[in-house]
Amino acid sequence: MPKSAKAKAEQAVAPPPPEPLAVPVADSHTHLDMQDAGVEEALAKAAAAGVTRLVQIGCDVERARWAATVAAEHDAIWAAVALHPNEAPRIEAASGPAGLDAALDEIAELAALPQVRALGETGLDYFRTGPEGAAAQQRSFRRHIALAKELDKALIIHDRDAHEDVLRLLREEGAPRRTVFHCFSGDAAMADACAAAGYFMSFAGNVTFASAQPLRDALAAAPPELLLVETDAPFLTPVPFRGRPNAPYLIPVTLRAMAAVKGMSEDELALHIAANTERVFG
Ligand SMILES: [Zn+2]
Ligand SMILES: [Zn+2]
């Protein structure tokens, strides 16, 4: 087959399983409902790689319900539920402020379930949603912050091109006891600001990208006591598999790259991450 077709075919193939981790960790942010493998297969492949737990993120009411169901059926899965920052403005545009409130009420009901360990992913996304959706995003984010505090659950934040407003809203509302920046995307100064506030920082496969030196500088600055690791699968597959489908079993690739940045052994970093995950979601 011609070279380009061969390269294209390889892009679609799941990367080979990495060497398993000796110290098991969790994938703190994944979207099983967007991945090709079934739940059982994803869990088995992850466990074989030393990834013994995952946090399934539900991004709208229907997917949040699915996350809660699948977490009730599997000990290795914890659920997080929310209206994604890009979802909230869509709901409000389609069914008005009352429609958004009704959807948030459904999220609140699911969030009270014991297998649901976090509100998320919520936050602000000024990259995909334009200024016309900012008010709905912010209102939804504030409600999720309040719910996390009321239920004493973790808060998982999606922050895209919105660092200042995310930090401001957290300050204004008062952040929940356990607040996580998922797919951390700030620089070293942002990592310092998060560390000062006690926010957890979860790094994804993009920390391995050649262009991501500012992100590696942020990781270098972040205290090990506040680090988590995630895939955000099926997105953000780590180097050298960038562009191919991501899944929880690839956590070791990202964790090893993180350990190199921190100047730590892989086991030492994994011990920190395992303990942090327990503190946040356990
Ligand atoms: Zn996100
Ligand atoms: Zn996500």
Tab-separated table of C-alpha atoms and ligand atoms in Angstrom:
chain	number	residue	atom	x	y	z
A	1	MET	CA	0.000	0.000	0.000
A	2	PRO	CA	1.247	3.542	-0.663
A	3	LYS	CA	3.151	5.141	2.173
A	4	SER	CA	0.504	7.720	3.061
A	5	ALA	CA	-2.263	5.081	3.195
A	6	LYS	CA	-0.080	2.918	5.444
A	7	ALA	CA	0.591	5.857	7.753
A	8	LYS	CA	-3.109	6.606	7.845
A	9	ALA	CA	-4.001	2.985	8.708
A	10	GLU	CA	-1.448	3.034	11.563
A	11	GLN	CA	-3.040	6.216	12.941
A	12	ALA	CA	-6.309	4.360	13.521
A	13	VAL	CA	-4.719	1.446	15.419
A	14	ALA	CA	-4.660	1.397	19.229
A	15	PRO	CA	-1.079	1.810	20.541
A	16	PRO	CA	0.576	-1.281	22.090
A	17	PRO	CA	0.219	-1.766	25.865
A	18	PRO	CA	3.039	-0.077	27.811
A	19	GLU	CA	5.150	-1.752	30.480
A	20	PRO	CA	2.822	-1.912	33.536
A	21	LEU	CA	3.328	0.413	36.502
A	22	ALA	CA	4.623	-1.248	39.674
A	23	VAL	CA	2.620	1.188	41.823
A	24	PRO	CA	-0.990	1.305	40.619
A	25	VAL	CA	-2.653	4.650	39.940
A	26	ALA	CA	-5.988	5.960	38.680
A	27	ASP	CA	-6.837	7.700	35.442
A	28	SER	CA	-8.462	10.748	37.035
A	29	HIS	CA	-10.360	11.862	33.920
A	30	THR	CA	-11.623	9.725	31.075
A	31	HIS	CA	-14.554	9.493	28.679
A	32	LEU	CA	-15.280	5.780	28.188
A	33	ASP	CA	-18.488	6.680	26.350
A	34	MET	CA	-16.406	8.206	23.547
A	35	GLN	CA	-13.945	5.299	23.222
A	36	ASP	CA	-14.163	2.280	20.908
A	37	ALA	CA	-13.495	-0.415	23.511
A	38	GLY	CA	-16.332	-1.623	25.724
A	39	VAL	CA	-16.212	-0.879	29.450
A	40	GLU	CA	-15.020	-4.379	30.447
A	41	GLU	CA	-12.244	-4.368	27.864
A	42	ALA	CA	-11.113	-0.862	28.831
A	43	LEU	CA	-10.988	-1.825	32.527
A	44	ALA	CA	-9.075	-5.056	31.851
A	45	LYS	CA	-6.486	-3.367	29.626
A	46	ALA	CA	-6.076	-0.548	32.152
A	47	ALA	CA	-5.678	-2.933	35.109
A	48	ALA	CA	-3.030	-4.899	33.186
A	49	ALA	CA	-1.066	-1.631	32.833
A	50	GLY	CA	-1.353	-0.845	36.568
A	51	VAL	CA	-4.226	1.605	36.096
A	52	THR	CA	-6.642	0.096	38.574
A	53	ARG	CA	-9.262	2.820	38.782
A	54	LEU	CA	-10.733	5.481	36.575
A	55	VAL	CA	-12.952	8.496	36.931
A	56	GLN	CA	-15.639	8.510	34.263
A	57	ILE	CA	-16.752	12.017	33.342
A	58	GLY	CA	-20.338	12.641	32.238
A	59	CYS	CA	-20.662	15.882	30.283
A	60	ASP	CA	-24.417	16.304	29.858
A	61	VAL	CA	-27.477	14.989	31.694
A	62	GLU	CA	-27.727	11.771	29.694
A	63	ARG	CA	-24.000	10.980	29.872
A	64	ALA	CA	-23.928	11.911	33.563
A	65	ARG	CA	-26.674	9.363	34.153
A	66	TRP	CA	-24.643	6.767	32.245
A	67	ALA	CA	-21.513	7.589	34.271
A	68	ALA	CA	-23.436	7.085	37.521
A	69	THR	CA	-24.840	3.768	36.279
A	70	VAL	CA	-21.532	2.370	35.078
A	71	ALA	CA	-19.838	3.437	38.343
A	72	ALA	CA	-22.566	1.656	40.341
A	73	GLU	CA	-21.851	-1.511	38.350
A	74	HIS	CA	-18.020	-1.423	38.598
A	75	ASP	CA	-15.918	-0.936	41.752
A	76	ALA	CA	-13.026	0.287	39.604
A	77	ILE	CA	-15.029	3.234	38.270
A	78	TRP	CA	-15.901	6.450	40.054
A	79	ALA	CA	-18.238	8.895	38.364
A	80	ALA	CA	-18.140	12.661	37.984
A	81	VAL	CA	-21.181	14.519	36.690
A	82	ALA	CA	-21.718	17.998	35.273
A	83	LEU	CA	-22.834	20.068	32.375
A	84	HIS	CA	-19.674	20.704	30.363
A	85	PRO	CA	-18.893	24.427	29.954
A	86	ASN	CA	-19.703	24.121	26.258
A	87	GLU	CA	-22.941	22.256	27.018
A	88	ALA	CA	-24.461	24.820	29.417
A	89	PRO	CA	-24.743	27.625	26.802
A	90	ARG	CA	-26.179	25.150	24.278
A	91	ILE	CA	-28.957	24.204	26.700
A	92	GLU	CA	-29.695	27.807	27.525
A	93	ALA	CA	-29.804	28.764	23.827
A	94	ALA	CA	-32.206	25.879	23.126
A	95	SER	CA	-34.486	26.066	26.167
A	96	GLY	CA	-33.760	29.293	28.011
A	97	PRO	CA	-32.543	29.926	31.577
A	98	ALA	CA	-35.314	27.711	32.991
A	99	GLY	CA	-34.087	24.842	30.793
A	100	LEU	CA	-30.549	25.285	32.074
A	101	ASP	CA	-31.791	25.350	35.673
A	102	ALA	CA	-33.778	22.153	35.123
A	103	ALA	CA	-30.697	20.396	33.691
A	104	LEU	CA	-28.619	21.610	36.657
A	105	ASP	CA	-31.257	20.198	39.030
A	106	GLU	CA	-30.873	16.799	37.356
A	107	ILE	CA	-27.096	17.010	37.771
A	108	ALA	CA	-27.598	17.887	41.448
A	109	GLU	CA	-29.709	14.773	41.949
A	110	LEU	CA	-27.105	12.510	40.324
A	111	ALA	CA	-24.274	14.197	42.224
A	112	ALA	CA	-25.751	13.071	45.534
A	113	LEU	CA	-25.269	9.371	44.642
A	114	PRO	CA	-22.452	7.664	46.599
A	115	GLN	CA	-20.588	6.394	43.513
A	116	VAL	CA	-20.458	9.953	42.148
A	117	ARG	CA	-17.277	11.404	43.648
A	118	ALA	CA	-17.078	14.762	41.917
A	119	LEU	CA	-18.869	17.561	40.139
A	120	GLY	CA	-17.194	17.914	36.768
A	121	GLU	CA	-16.183	18.704	34.300
A	122	THR	CA	-17.378	22.259	34.757
A	123	GLY	CA	-15.593	25.569	34.403
A	124	LEU	CA	-15.079	27.936	31.502
A	125	ASP	CA	-14.141	27.399	27.854
A	126	TYR	CA	-13.615	30.638	25.948
A	127	PHE	CA	-12.008	28.731	23.056
A	128	ARG	CA	-15.022	26.775	21.823
A	129	THR	CA	-17.786	29.012	23.186
A	130	GLY	CA	-17.963	32.648	22.111
A	131	PRO	CA	-18.744	35.684	24.287
A	132	GLU	CA	-22.489	35.156	23.727
A	133	GLY	CA	-22.282	31.973	25.834
A	134	ALA	CA	-20.080	33.315	28.638
A	135	ALA	CA	-22.913	34.317	30.967
A	136	ALA	CA	-24.524	30.852	30.832
A	137	GLN	CA	-21.116	29.208	31.340
A	138	GLN	CA	-20.394	31.316	34.377
A	139	ARG	CA	-23.822	30.760	35.902
A	140	SER	CA	-23.474	27.005	35.396
A	141	PHE	CA	-19.939	27.016	36.847
A	142	ARG	CA	-21.109	28.905	39.962
A	143	ARG	CA	-23.907	26.393	40.521
A	144	HIS	CA	-21.465	23.466	40.230
A	145	ILE	CA	-19.114	25.113	42.752
A	146	ALA	CA	-22.004	25.530	45.186
A	147	LEU	CA	-23.116	21.926	44.683
A	148	ALA	CA	-19.624	20.534	45.299
A	149	LYS	CA	-19.467	22.410	48.595
A	150	GLU	CA	-22.996	21.477	49.608
A	151	LEU	CA	-22.363	17.772	48.940
A	152	ASP	CA	-18.689	17.925	50.006
A	153	LYS	CA	-17.504	16.369	46.750
A	154	ALA	CA	-14.540	17.241	44.590
A	155	LEU	CA	-14.819	19.823	41.823
A	156	ILE	CA	-13.226	19.039	38.439
A	157	ILE	CA	-12.503	22.114	36.367
A	158	HIS	CA	-12.234	22.434	32.611
A	159	ASP	CA	-10.354	25.670	31.921
A	160	ARG	CA	-9.659	26.550	28.309
A	161	ASP	CA	-8.330	30.033	27.583
A	162	ALA	CA	-10.085	31.242	30.743
A	163	HIS	CA	-7.482	31.048	33.554
A	164	GLU	CA	-8.202	34.460	35.077
A	165	ASP	CA	-11.972	34.137	35.153
A	166	VAL	CA	-11.817	30.568	36.502
A	167	LEU	CA	-9.570	31.664	39.372
A	168	ARG	CA	-11.750	34.735	39.967
A	169	LEU	CA	-15.024	32.787	40.141
A	170	LEU	CA	-13.434	30.280	42.531
A	171	ARG	CA	-12.326	33.171	44.742
A	172	GLU	CA	-15.725	34.865	44.595
A	173	GLU	CA	-17.701	31.707	45.386
A	174	GLY	CA	-15.139	30.159	47.725
A	175	ALA	CA	-13.594	26.978	46.295
A	176	PRO	CA	-14.646	23.503	47.469
A	177	ARG	CA	-12.182	21.688	49.763
A	178	ARG	CA	-10.958	19.555	46.859
A	179	THR	CA	-10.646	21.366	43.536
A	180	VAL	CA	-8.933	19.836	40.493
A	181	PHE	CA	-7.781	21.560	37.317
A	182	HIS	CA	-8.194	18.801	34.731
A	183	CYS	CA	-5.905	18.756	31.683
A	184	PHE	CA	-3.899	21.482	33.355
A	185	SER	CA	-3.015	24.061	30.721
A	186	GLY	CA	-1.424	26.928	32.620
A	187	ASP	CA	2.198	28.026	32.851
A	188	ALA	CA	4.511	27.999	35.872
A	189	ALA	CA	2.943	31.182	37.288
A	190	MET	CA	-0.521	29.615	37.046
A	191	ALA	CA	0.816	26.456	38.755
A	192	ASP	CA	2.139	28.656	41.570
A	193	ALA	CA	-1.274	30.344	41.904
A	194	CYS	CA	-3.025	26.964	42.034
A	195	ALA	CA	-0.521	25.598	44.551
A	196	ALA	CA	-0.998	28.638	46.790
A	197	ALA	CA	-4.755	27.991	46.769
A	198	GLY	CA	-4.297	24.234	47.322
A	199	TYR	CA	-5.818	23.264	43.971
A	200	PHE	CA	-4.881	19.906	42.470
A	201	MET	CA	-3.371	19.849	38.972
A	202	SER	CA	-4.101	16.905	36.706
A	203	PHE	CA	-1.756	16.473	33.740
A	204	ALA	CA	-2.727	14.766	30.482
A	205	GLY	CA	-0.829	13.405	27.466
A	206	ASN	CA	-0.258	16.867	26.002
A	207	VAL	CA	2.507	17.342	28.593
A	208	THR	CA	4.588	15.084	26.283
A	209	PHE	CA	4.087	17.221	23.155
A	210	ALA	CA	7.211	18.892	21.764
A	211	SER	CA	5.500	22.286	21.801
A	212	ALA	CA	4.462	21.977	25.457
A	213	GLN	CA	7.553	23.325	27.267
A	214	PRO	CA	5.482	25.891	29.253
A	215	LEU	CA	3.319	23.023	30.479
A	216	ARG	CA	6.403	21.059	31.534
A	217	ASP	CA	7.630	24.174	33.349
A	218	ALA	CA	4.267	24.280	35.144
A	219	LEU	CA	4.622	20.615	36.088
A	220	ALA	CA	8.156	21.251	37.347
A	221	ALA	CA	6.770	24.036	39.572
A	222	ALA	CA	3.789	22.053	40.910
A	223	PRO	CA	4.162	20.374	44.342
A	224	PRO	CA	4.004	16.546	44.111
A	225	GLU	CA	1.301	16.601	46.812
A	226	LEU	CA	-1.078	18.277	44.344
A	227	LEU	CA	-0.443	16.192	41.205
A	228	LEU	CA	-2.838	13.879	39.410
A	229	VAL	CA	-2.582	12.107	36.052
A	230	GLU	CA	-5.286	11.577	33.451
A	231	THR	CA	-5.825	10.557	29.846
A	232	ASP	CA	-8.848	12.698	28.902
A	233	ALA	CA	-9.211	9.776	26.475
A	234	PRO	CA	-10.006	9.457	23.623
A	235	PHE	CA	-8.192	12.802	23.273
A	236	LEU	CA	-4.584	13.915	23.844
A	237	THR	CA	-2.745	10.631	23.223
A	238	PRO	CA	0.815	10.981	24.555
A	239	VAL	CA	3.938	10.959	22.366
A	240	PRO	CA	5.031	8.688	20.636
A	241	PHE	CA	1.444	7.699	19.873
A	242	ARG	CA	0.043	11.183	19.251
A	243	GLY	CA	-2.891	11.084	16.815
A	244	ARG	CA	-3.816	7.479	17.649
A	245	PRO	CA	-6.764	6.554	19.906
A	246	ASN	CA	-6.146	7.212	23.598
A	247	ALA	CA	-7.445	5.034	26.463
A	248	PRO	CA	-6.785	4.610	30.209
A	249	TYR	CA	-4.170	1.837	29.677
A	250	LEU	CA	-1.805	4.501	28.254
A	251	ILE	CA	-1.492	6.330	31.606
A	252	PRO	CA	2.009	4.843	32.198
A	253	VAL	CA	3.341	6.681	29.113
A	254	THR	CA	2.284	10.065	30.505
A	255	LEU	CA	3.265	9.229	34.083
A	256	ARG	CA	6.804	8.260	32.975
A	257	ALA	CA	7.171	11.534	31.059
A	258	MET	CA	5.972	13.411	34.159
A	259	ALA	CA	8.467	11.576	36.391
A	260	ALA	CA	11.276	12.643	34.053
A	261	VAL	CA	10.192	16.294	34.330
A	262	LYS	CA	9.982	16.036	38.140
A	263	GLY	CA	13.339	14.253	38.397
A	264	MET	CA	11.611	11.485	40.350
A	265	SER	CA	11.491	7.735	39.931
A	266	GLU	CA	8.313	6.467	38.363
A	267	ASP	CA	7.389	4.623	41.582
A	268	GLU	CA	7.904	7.708	43.740
A	269	LEU	CA	5.656	9.829	41.529
A	270	ALA	CA	3.063	7.042	41.290
A	271	LEU	CA	2.954	6.813	45.111
A	272	HIS	CA	2.246	10.548	45.323
A	273	ILE	CA	-0.427	10.362	42.628
A	274	ALA	CA	-2.126	7.335	44.184
A	275	ALA	CA	-2.297	9.082	47.563
A	276	ASN	CA	-3.526	12.341	46.015
A	277	THR	CA	-6.250	10.544	44.058
A	278	GLU	CA	-7.477	8.946	47.265
A	279	ARG	CA	-7.519	12.327	49.026
A	280	VAL	CA	-9.540	13.913	46.211
A	281	PHE	CA	-12.045	11.189	45.306
A	282	GLY	CA	-11.758	8.510	47.984
B	1	ZN	ZN	-12.133	19.171	29.588
B	2	ZN	ZN	-12.858	15.733	29.564
